[in-house]
CSV table of C-alpha atoms in Angstrom, one decimal:
chain,number,residue,atom,x,y,z
A,1,GLY,CA,25.5,8.6,0.9
A,2,LEU,CA,22.5,8.1,-1.9
A,3,PHE,CA,20.9,5.6,1.2
A,4,GLN,CA,22.2,6.6,4.7
A,5,ASP,CA,19.0,8.1,5.6
A,6,LEU,CA,17.0,5.2,5.7
A,7,THR,CA,16.7,2.9,8.2
A,8,PRO,CA,17.3,-1.0,8.2
A,9,LYS,CA,13.0,-1.3,8.4
A,10,HIS,CA,12.8,1.5,6.2
A,11,LEU,CA,15.3,-0.6,3.3
A,12,GLY,CA,13.2,-3.5,4.2
A,13,ILE,CA,9.4,-1.9,3.3
A,14,LEU,CA,11.0,-0.1,0.1
A,15,LEU,CA,12.2,-4.1,-0.3
A,16,ARG,CA,9.6,-5.8,0.0
A,17,ALA,CA,7.1,-3.2,-1.7
A,18,VAL,CA,9.5,-3.4,-4.9
A,19,GLU,CA,9.7,-7.2,-5.0
A,20,GLY,CA,6.5,-7.4,-4.3
A,21,GLY,CA,5.3,-5.4,-7.3
A,22,TYR,CA,3.9,-2.6,-5.0
A,23,PHE,CA,4.9,0.3,-7.4
A,24,ASP,CA,4.1,-1.3,-10.6
A,25,LEU,CA,1.4,0.9,-12.1
A,26,ARG,CA,-1.1,-2.0,-11.1
A,27,LYS,CA,-0.2,-3.0,-7.6
A,28,ALA,CA,0.3,-6.9,-7.8
A,29,VAL,CA,0.3,-6.6,-3.7
A,30,SER,CA,-1.3,-4.0,-1.1
A,31,LEU,CA,0.0,-2.6,1.8
A,32,LYS,CA,-2.4,-4.7,3.9
A,33,ARG,CA,-0.9,-7.7,2.1
A,34,LEU,CA,3.0,-6.1,2.9
A,35,ALA,CA,1.5,-5.6,6.0
A,36,GLN,CA,0.7,-8.9,7.0
A,37,ASP,CA,4.0,-10.4,4.9
A,38,ALA,CA,6.1,-8.6,8.0
A,39,SER,CA,4.1,-9.5,10.5
A,40,LEU,CA,3.1,-5.0,11.4
A,41,SER,CA,-0.9,-4.1,11.3
A,42,GLU,CA,-1.5,-1.5,8.4
A,43,SER,CA,-0.6,1.2,9.8
A,44,PRO,CA,2.6,1.0,10.9
A,45,ARG,CA,3.7,0.0,8.3
A,46,GLN,CA,1.9,2.4,6.0
A,47,GLU,CA,4.0,5.2,8.2
A,48,HIS,CA,7.3,3.2,7.7
A,49,LEU,CA,6.8,3.4,4.0
A,50,SER,CA,5.8,7.2,3.6
A,51,ARG,CA,9.0,7.9,5.7
A,52,ALA,CA,11.0,5.6,2.8
A,53,GLU,CA,9.6,6.9,0.3
A,54,SER,CA,9.7,10.8,1.5
A,55,ARG,CA,13.0,10.0,2.2
A,56,LEU,CA,14.5,8.1,-0.4
A,57,VAL,CA,13.2,10.6,-2.6
A,58,ARG,CA,14.8,13.7,-0.7
A,59,ALA,CA,18.3,12.0,-1.4
A,60,LEU,CA,17.8,11.9,-5.2
A,61,ALA,CA,16.4,15.7,-5.1
A,62,PRO,CA,20.2,16.8,-6.3
A,63,TYR,CA,20.6,14.4,-9.2
A,64,LEU,CA,16.9,15.1,-10.4
A,65,ARG,CA,17.5,18.5,-10.5
A,66,LEU,CA,20.8,18.3,-12.0
A,67,TYR,CA,18.7,16.1,-14.4
A,68,ALA,CA,16.3,18.9,-15.0
A,69,ALA,CA,18.9,21.6,-15.8
A,70,SER,CA,20.4,19.3,-18.6
A,71,PHE,CA,17.0,20.3,-20.3
A,72,PRO,CA,16.3,23.0,-22.2
A,73,ARG,CA,14.0,25.7,-21.3
């Protein structure tokens, strides 16, 4: 499935980031704030978020390829 490679920690940080506005064009929340909210230092929080983003994007890649193939070249 699409989310099978995401651990509970990955899902948690992704949801906090989305709900907190981290992915908004003008970030409503910083990584430091996400780390504080999760009672972790910023470095591990960044690592969890980066791994989660990477796994999610890789999981989406087949769908992105299909979608991109629908456009004329």
